[in-house]
Short mmCIF file of C-alpha atoms in Angstrom, two decimals:
data_model
loop_
_atom_site.label_atom_id
_atom_site.label_comp_id
_atom_site.label_asym_id
_atom_site.label_seq_id
_atom_site.Cartn_x
_atom_site.Cartn_y
_atom_site.Cartn_z
CA MET A 160 19.61 55.01 5.52
CA ARG A 161 18.84 52.55 8.64
CA ILE A 162 20.90 52.70 10.96
CA ARG A 163 20.17 49.75 13.36
CA TYR A 164 21.14 48.47 16.93
CA VAL A 165 20.99 45.13 17.23
CA ASP A 166 22.67 43.02 20.89
CA ALA A 167 25.09 40.22 19.66
CA PHE A 168 26.03 36.71 20.83
CA THR A 169 22.90 36.70 22.89
CA ASP A 170 19.22 36.16 22.86
CA ARG A 171 17.68 38.48 25.06
CA PRO A 172 17.79 42.32 24.55
CA PHE A 173 20.36 44.46 26.37
CA ALA A 174 22.95 41.96 26.74
CA GLY A 175 25.81 40.45 25.00
CA ASN A 176 27.46 43.18 22.74
CA PRO A 177 25.81 46.64 21.22
CA ALA A 178 26.83 47.44 17.64
CA ALA A 179 25.26 48.91 15.40
CA VAL A 180 24.96 48.65 11.28
CA VAL A 181 24.45 51.15 8.63
CA LEU A 182 23.44 49.09 5.27
CA LEU A 183 24.84 51.48 2.80
CA ASP A 184 23.02 52.74 -0.91
CA GLY A 185 25.43 52.85 -3.67
CA GLY A 186 28.73 51.27 -4.21
CA GLY A 187 31.84 52.28 -2.03
CA PHE A 188 32.08 53.70 1.64
CA PRO A 189 32.04 57.07 2.51
CA PRO A 190 35.51 58.60 3.12
CA ASP A 191 36.87 57.68 5.88
CA ASP A 192 36.63 60.45 8.29
CA ALA A 193 32.32 60.55 7.94
CA LEU A 194 32.76 57.10 8.69
CA GLN A 195 34.59 57.40 12.21
CA ARG A 196 32.44 60.85 13.25
CA LEU A 197 29.66 58.66 12.79
CA ALA A 198 31.21 55.78 14.84
CA ALA A 199 32.34 58.20 17.80
CA GLU A 200 28.69 59.53 17.53
CA VAL A 201 27.18 56.07 18.34
CA ASN A 202 29.49 55.23 20.53
CA LEU A 203 29.47 51.88 21.08
CA SER A 204 32.21 49.76 21.04
CA GLU A 205 31.82 48.62 16.68
CA THR A 206 29.51 50.42 14.18
CA ALA A 207 29.92 48.41 10.58
CA PHE A 208 29.01 49.60 7.82
CA ALA A 209 28.85 47.42 4.86
CA HIS A 210 27.96 47.93 0.96
CA ARG A 211 26.68 45.34 -1.52
CA LEU A 212 29.39 44.21 -4.03
CA PRO A 213 29.14 43.40 -7.71
CA GLU A 214 27.62 39.99 -9.21
CA HIS A 215 30.55 38.49 -9.65
CA ALA A 216 32.62 40.00 -6.66
CA GLU A 217 34.88 37.89 -4.54
CA ALA A 218 33.14 38.61 -2.00
CA ASP A 219 28.38 39.35 -1.03
CA TRP A 220 29.57 42.24 0.73
CA ALA A 221 32.13 45.16 1.37
CA LEU A 222 32.34 45.66 5.53
CA ARG A 223 34.12 47.68 7.97
CA TRP A 224 34.09 48.16 11.45
CA PHE A 225 34.96 51.29 13.41
CA THR A 226 35.13 52.08 17.27
CA PRO A 227 34.32 55.04 18.13
CA THR A 228 38.14 56.03 17.85
CA THR A 229 39.86 54.22 15.14
CA GLU A 230 39.06 51.09 12.60
CA VAL A 231 39.68 47.21 13.96
CA ARG A 232 40.35 44.61 11.07
CA LEU A 233 38.42 41.82 12.91
CA CYS A 234 35.30 42.52 14.84
CA GLY A 235 33.42 39.37 15.24
CA HIS A 236 29.90 40.62 16.95
CA ALA A 237 29.50 43.51 14.90
CA THR A 238 30.07 40.56 11.23
CA LEU A 239 27.27 38.60 13.48
CA ALA A 240 24.62 41.71 13.96
CA THR A 241 24.90 42.78 9.63
CA ALA A 242 24.42 39.34 8.95
CA HIS A 243 21.36 38.97 11.32
CA VAL A 244 20.07 42.62 9.57
CA LEU A 245 20.52 41.30 6.42
CA ARG A 246 18.21 38.34 7.43
CA THR A 247 15.54 40.52 9.32
CA ALA A 248 15.54 43.51 7.40
CA THR A 249 16.00 42.27 3.49
CA GLY A 250 15.06 39.08 3.67
CA ARG A 251 18.73 37.12 2.50
CA SER A 252 19.17 33.68 3.51
CA GLY A 253 21.74 31.08 2.99
CA PRO A 254 25.37 31.71 3.91
CA VAL A 255 26.51 35.77 2.81
CA ARG A 256 30.71 36.55 2.12
CA PHE A 257 31.98 39.46 3.12
CA ALA A 258 35.24 41.27 1.51
CA THR A 259 36.83 42.38 5.01
CA LEU A 260 40.43 43.86 6.13
CA SER A 261 41.23 40.28 7.26
CA GLY A 262 39.81 38.45 3.77
CA VAL A 263 36.38 36.84 2.98
CA LEU A 264 34.88 35.52 5.98
CA GLY A 265 31.58 33.49 6.12
CA ALA A 266 28.96 33.81 8.04
CA GLU A 267 25.65 31.82 7.95
CA ALA A 268 21.99 32.79 9.83
CA ARG A 269 20.23 29.42 11.08
CA ASP A 270 16.37 29.44 11.23
CA ASP A 271 16.97 29.56 14.71
CA GLY A 272 17.93 32.63 15.24
CA SER A 273 21.23 31.95 15.12
CA VAL A 274 24.64 32.96 12.97
CA VAL A 275 27.45 31.24 12.22
CA LEU A 276 30.46 33.03 11.60
CA ASP A 277 33.78 31.40 9.53
CA PHE A 278 36.36 33.09 10.74
CA PRO A 279 40.59 33.04 10.07
CA THR A 280 41.65 30.99 13.69
CA ALA A 281 44.24 33.65 15.14
CA PRO A 282 47.81 32.54 14.45
CA LEU A 283 48.73 32.72 18.59
CA ARG A 284 52.76 32.55 19.57
CA PRO A 285 54.68 32.58 23.22
CA ALA A 286 54.89 36.21 24.33
CA GLU A 287 55.93 38.74 27.75
CA LEU A 288 53.80 40.49 29.18
CA PRO A 289 55.35 43.97 30.23
CA GLU A 290 55.47 44.82 33.91
CA ALA A 291 53.56 47.49 34.19
CA ALA A 292 50.63 45.55 32.20
CA ARG A 293 50.67 42.73 34.70
CA ALA A 294 50.47 45.01 37.61
CA ALA A 295 47.82 47.02 36.26
CA LEU A 296 45.89 43.68 36.13
CA GLY A 297 46.61 42.38 39.56
CA THR A 298 46.45 38.90 39.41
CA PRO A 299 48.77 36.35 38.96
CA VAL A 300 49.78 35.82 35.24
CA LEU A 301 50.14 31.56 33.93
CA SER A 302 50.43 32.36 30.56
CA VAL A 303 50.97 34.71 27.36
CA HIS A 304 50.43 34.31 24.03
CA HIS A 305 50.37 36.97 20.51
CA THR A 306 46.84 37.04 18.66
CA GLY A 307 48.09 38.10 15.76
CA GLU A 308 47.91 40.73 13.76
CA ASN A 309 44.33 40.38 12.91
CA VAL A 310 43.34 40.18 16.04
CA GLY A 311 45.48 41.90 17.72
CA ASP A 312 45.92 40.77 21.17
CA LEU A 313 47.56 39.38 24.35
CA LEU A 314 45.95 36.43 25.18
CA VAL A 315 46.84 36.35 29.43
CA GLU A 316 45.58 32.88 31.04
CA VAL A 317 44.66 33.83 34.93
CA THR A 318 44.60 30.75 38.01
CA ASP A 319 40.69 30.77 37.49
CA GLU A 320 37.22 31.59 36.70
CA ALA A 321 37.04 33.52 39.93
CA CYS A 322 40.18 36.15 38.77
CA VAL A 323 38.53 36.99 35.58
CA ARG A 324 35.14 37.91 37.35
CA ALA A 325 37.15 39.75 40.35
CA LEU A 326 39.27 41.75 37.84
CA ASP A 327 39.27 45.47 38.21
CA PRO A 328 42.47 46.33 35.56
CA ASP A 329 44.16 49.67 35.98
CA LEU A 330 42.99 51.09 31.84
CA GLY A 331 45.17 53.37 32.21
CA GLN A 332 48.56 51.36 32.47
CA LEU A 333 46.35 48.97 29.70
CA ALA A 334 45.69 52.07 27.58
CA ARG A 335 50.33 52.16 27.27
CA LEU A 336 50.17 48.18 25.40
CA ARG A 337 50.97 48.08 21.92
CA GLY A 338 47.71 46.86 20.13
CA ARG A 339 44.21 46.47 20.51
CA GLY A 340 44.94 45.62 24.52
CA VAL A 341 44.18 42.45 26.47
CA ILE A 342 42.10 39.46 27.09
CA VAL A 343 42.32 37.44 29.56
CA THR A 344 41.25 33.96 30.56
CA ALA A 345 40.95 30.93 32.26
CA ARG A 346 39.16 27.59 32.27
CA ALA A 347 35.39 27.17 34.02
CA ALA A 348 35.02 26.84 37.10
CA GLU A 349 34.38 22.66 37.95
CA ASP A 350 30.97 23.76 39.48
CA ALA A 351 30.24 26.01 36.09
CA ALA A 352 27.53 25.32 33.98
CA GLY A 353 27.19 26.16 30.35
CA HIS A 354 30.21 26.99 29.73
CA ASP A 355 34.10 25.80 29.49
CA TYR A 356 35.87 28.73 29.58
CA VAL A 357 36.01 32.01 30.45
CA SER A 358 37.22 35.29 29.75
CA ARG A 359 37.38 39.24 29.55
CA CYS A 360 38.74 41.64 26.70
CA PHE A 361 40.21 45.21 27.52
CA PHE A 362 40.83 47.61 24.50
CA PRO A 363 41.04 51.20 26.36
CA ALA A 364 43.80 52.06 23.52
CA VAL A 365 40.63 51.93 20.69
CA GLY A 366 38.81 53.57 23.40
CA ILE A 367 36.61 50.71 25.01
CA ALA A 368 37.65 50.29 28.55
CA GLU A 369 35.96 46.40 28.42
CA ASP A 370 34.59 45.11 25.50
CA PRO A 371 31.44 42.93 25.90
CA VAL A 372 31.72 39.89 24.39
CA THR A 373 34.30 39.83 21.43
CA GLY A 374 33.85 37.52 18.60
CA SER A 375 37.48 38.46 17.66
CA ALA A 376 39.02 37.67 20.80
CA HIS A 377 37.18 33.74 20.42
CA THR A 378 39.38 32.92 17.03
CA ALA A 379 42.13 32.70 19.21
CA LEU A 380 40.50 31.66 22.31
CA ALA A 381 39.13 28.81 20.87
CA PRO A 382 42.13 27.24 19.79
CA PHE A 383 43.87 27.62 23.26
CA TRP A 384 41.80 25.66 25.08
CA SER A 385 40.31 23.18 23.16
CA GLN A 386 44.33 22.26 22.62
CA ARG A 387 44.41 21.86 26.55
CA LEU A 388 40.70 20.92 26.51
CA GLY A 389 41.28 18.29 24.18
CA ARG A 390 38.14 19.46 22.52
CA ASN A 391 37.53 21.19 19.24
CA SER A 392 34.21 22.65 19.93
CA LEU A 393 33.38 24.80 23.60
CA THR A 394 31.67 27.22 24.81
CA GLY A 395 32.75 30.45 25.92
CA LEU A 396 31.78 32.64 28.75
CA GLN A 397 32.42 36.53 27.99
CA ALA A 398 32.36 37.22 31.69
CA SER A 399 31.30 41.16 31.63
CA ALA A 400 28.33 43.00 33.47
CA ARG A 401 26.71 42.10 30.14
CA THR A 402 27.78 38.97 29.21
CA GLY A 403 27.25 36.75 26.71
CA LEU A 404 27.72 33.08 25.44
CA VAL A 405 30.23 32.45 22.17
CA ARG A 406 29.90 29.13 20.78
CA THR A 407 33.15 27.76 18.79
CA GLU A 408 34.54 24.47 16.81
CA VAL A 409 37.97 25.13 15.68
CA ARG A 410 38.56 23.89 12.04
CA GLY A 411 42.80 23.95 11.34
CA ASP A 412 43.52 27.52 10.21
CA ARG A 413 39.33 28.90 10.70
CA THR A 414 37.50 29.22 13.33
CA LEU A 415 33.60 28.95 13.38
CA LEU A 416 31.95 30.74 16.20
CA ARG A 417 28.22 30.75 16.99
CA GLY A 418 25.49 33.12 18.55
CA SER A 419 22.37 34.99 18.28
CA ALA A 420 21.71 38.66 18.03
CA VAL A 421 18.58 40.92 18.89
CA THR A 422 18.03 44.07 17.41
CA VAL A 423 16.95 46.29 19.87
CA ILE A 424 16.65 50.29 18.00
CA GLU A 425 15.74 50.86 14.48
CA GLY A 426 16.04 54.56 12.85
CA ASP A 427 16.78 56.91 9.83
CA LEU A 428 20.37 58.14 9.50
CA LEU A 429 19.11 61.68 9.12
CA VAL A 430 22.83 63.06 7.86
CA PRO A 431 24.92 62.64 5.11
CA LEU A 432 28.11 60.19 5.67
CA ALA A 433 29.19 61.98 3.10
CA GLY A 434 28.41 65.57 4.14
#
């Protein structure tokens, strides 16, 4: 089998969010512990495993995602990376459907190299931020929302873009939160060019100190900012060190995420996953 490293939500290498993609032979997944061991060995924020489904199944491929420490219910950048690999490595064109823990997800690779993901919109509800987490962030908080079961984060709005960029949180304190972690966001600065809002994502509880560009988080960020800015189509900048842009469009209970991807490493997997 081949293993490919893909930088997602970017059109240039060594930016965006890297994911490993493994297209599996056969019609099923190896044992969970084998998948988790490989994800830990790869040590990227996500490793995606996919296998083809029978012709009349509800989807075209089954897809799962693992961080270095656990399986997750939803991952945007590794789904984008998988759709990119299907186009570049197998020549598949047109839309593809993935059967996942979050239901059937759609992806379509476009001729310009971008990929459009069709994901469920995160259901936002007001929440309380524990005092320890508030202290760990070290910046004034305007609002807090829970993002639902699939995303599993707290969405924390702060005062401005400069606050988001300057964050240096206490990751040990954030690791004690229930769920995956914290999405911190603010409206773009008045002189910002090319984006409407900014975010950063901290997930130490699942082995990711700061995720570079988080597609799943944008299923919550998109409805949050669309309601405030009065537009369904927006562009989010994730202001990590690697940075990345996610173009979003809210369509009721579905959110479209659009971004590009670049394959940077490709090689052979020498160890049998079932071993």
